[in-house]
Every structure is written in C-alpha cells, then in structure tokens.
GROMACS .gro file of C-alpha atoms in nm:
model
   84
    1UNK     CA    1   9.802  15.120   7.923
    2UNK     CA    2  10.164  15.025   7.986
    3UNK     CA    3  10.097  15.049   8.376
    4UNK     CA    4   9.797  14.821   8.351
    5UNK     CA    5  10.006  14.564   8.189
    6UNK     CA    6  10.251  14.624   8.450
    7UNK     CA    7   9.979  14.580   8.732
    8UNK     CA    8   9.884  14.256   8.588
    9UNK     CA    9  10.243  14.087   8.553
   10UNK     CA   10  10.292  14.199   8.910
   11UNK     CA   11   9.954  14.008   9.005
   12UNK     CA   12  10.113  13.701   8.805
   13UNK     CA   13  10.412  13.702   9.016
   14UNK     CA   14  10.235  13.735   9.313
   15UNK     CA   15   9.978  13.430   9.253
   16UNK     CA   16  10.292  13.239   9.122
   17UNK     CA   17  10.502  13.335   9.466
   18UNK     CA   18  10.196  13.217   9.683
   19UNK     CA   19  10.133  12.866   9.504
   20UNK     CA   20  10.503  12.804   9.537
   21UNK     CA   21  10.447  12.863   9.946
   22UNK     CA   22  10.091  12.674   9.958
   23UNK     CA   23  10.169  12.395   9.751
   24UNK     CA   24  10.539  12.314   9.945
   25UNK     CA   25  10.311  12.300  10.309
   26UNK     CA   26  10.095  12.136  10.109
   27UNK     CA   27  10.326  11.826  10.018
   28UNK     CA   28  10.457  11.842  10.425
   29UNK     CA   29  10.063  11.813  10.511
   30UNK     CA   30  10.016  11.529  10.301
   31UNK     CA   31  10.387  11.382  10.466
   32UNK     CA   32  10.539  11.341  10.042
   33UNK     CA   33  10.919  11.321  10.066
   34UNK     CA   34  11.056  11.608   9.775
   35UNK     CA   35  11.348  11.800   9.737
   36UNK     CA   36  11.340  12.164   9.658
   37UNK     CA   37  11.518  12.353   9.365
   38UNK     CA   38  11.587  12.668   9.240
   39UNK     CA   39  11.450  12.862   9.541
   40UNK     CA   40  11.157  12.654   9.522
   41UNK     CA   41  11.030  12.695   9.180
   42UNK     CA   42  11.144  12.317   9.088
   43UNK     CA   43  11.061  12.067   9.321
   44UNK     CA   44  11.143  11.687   9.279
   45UNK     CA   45  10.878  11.462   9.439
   46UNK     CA   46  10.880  11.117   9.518
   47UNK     CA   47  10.559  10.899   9.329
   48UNK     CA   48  10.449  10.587   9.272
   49UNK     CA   49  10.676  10.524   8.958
   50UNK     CA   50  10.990  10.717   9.033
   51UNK     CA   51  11.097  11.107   9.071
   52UNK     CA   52  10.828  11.365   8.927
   53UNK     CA   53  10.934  11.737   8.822
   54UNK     CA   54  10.668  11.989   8.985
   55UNK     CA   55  10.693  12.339   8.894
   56UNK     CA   56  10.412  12.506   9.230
   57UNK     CA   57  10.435  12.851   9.028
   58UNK     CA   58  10.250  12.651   8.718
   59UNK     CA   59  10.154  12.378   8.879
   60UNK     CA   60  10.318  12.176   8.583
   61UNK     CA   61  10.450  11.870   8.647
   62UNK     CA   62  10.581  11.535   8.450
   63UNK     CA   63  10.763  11.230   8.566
   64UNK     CA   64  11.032  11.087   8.402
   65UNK     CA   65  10.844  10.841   8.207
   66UNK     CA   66  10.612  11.085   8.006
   67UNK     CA   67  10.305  11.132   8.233
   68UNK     CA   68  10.246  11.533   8.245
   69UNK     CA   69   9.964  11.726   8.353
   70UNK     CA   70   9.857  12.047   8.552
   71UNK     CA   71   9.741  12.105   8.899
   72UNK     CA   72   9.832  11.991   9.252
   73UNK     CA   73   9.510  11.793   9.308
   74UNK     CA   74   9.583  11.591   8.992
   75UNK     CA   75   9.963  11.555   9.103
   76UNK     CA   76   9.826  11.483   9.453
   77UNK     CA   77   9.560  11.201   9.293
   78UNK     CA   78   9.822  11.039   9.063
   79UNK     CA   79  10.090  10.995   9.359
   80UNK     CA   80   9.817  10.839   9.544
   81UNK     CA   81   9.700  10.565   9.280
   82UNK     CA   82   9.384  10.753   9.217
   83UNK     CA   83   9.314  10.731   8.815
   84UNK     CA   84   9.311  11.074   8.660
   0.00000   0.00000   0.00000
C-alpha cells in the first residue's frame, strides 16, 4: 500500500516537473515577456492589467488585482482580452 502511494506522489511530481517545462516554451511561443522564480515554479507574467503570479506546476495563477483562476489556456485567453 505504502509503495503505491509512493508511486503516485512520484507521478505528481513528474506531471508537475513537465508543465513547469511546457508551459515556460509555451509563454516564449506565444512571445509573453515573464520572469522566472524559484527554479521556475513561480513565474511573473506580464498582462493586460499589470504583473500576474503563475504557478506552471498548478497552473494557478492570480494578478494583483484579485482575478484568479486555473489553467494555461484560461491564463493564455485572459492576457489576450478574450472573456473567460
């Protein structure tokens, strides 16, 4: 039992590692200025209304003015003007 629970925090880490690497070519693709923190796990991106906190590992993010959601596409449609 305690090795299957083991097995599946590893797979956590793993998924969380590989949106951190995606979603950071991602926001070069797409040519949005950010700054990375932390080793990555906190990046600061430039929006529409100011700075926005991302978390990639989550894909959490909030700007500073109280708008929060989940998911890159949603991050990606709200820096672009698209209504969520």
């Amino acid at each position: 039992m305690i090795d299957m629970f083991k097995a599946i925090k590893k797979a956590d880490q793993d998924h969380r590692s590989q949106n951190r690497a995606n979603y950071t070519t991602e926001l070069l693709n797409h040519k949005i200025p950010f700054t990375s923190h932390n080793g990555g796990a906190h990046l600061i991106v430039e929006g529409p209304e100011g700075y926005i906190d991302f978390w990639p590992g989550t894909g959490r993010w909030n700007n500073r003015k109280g708008v929060a959601n989940f998911g890159f596409q949603t991050l990606l449609k709200y820096i672009k003007g698209v209504p969520l």
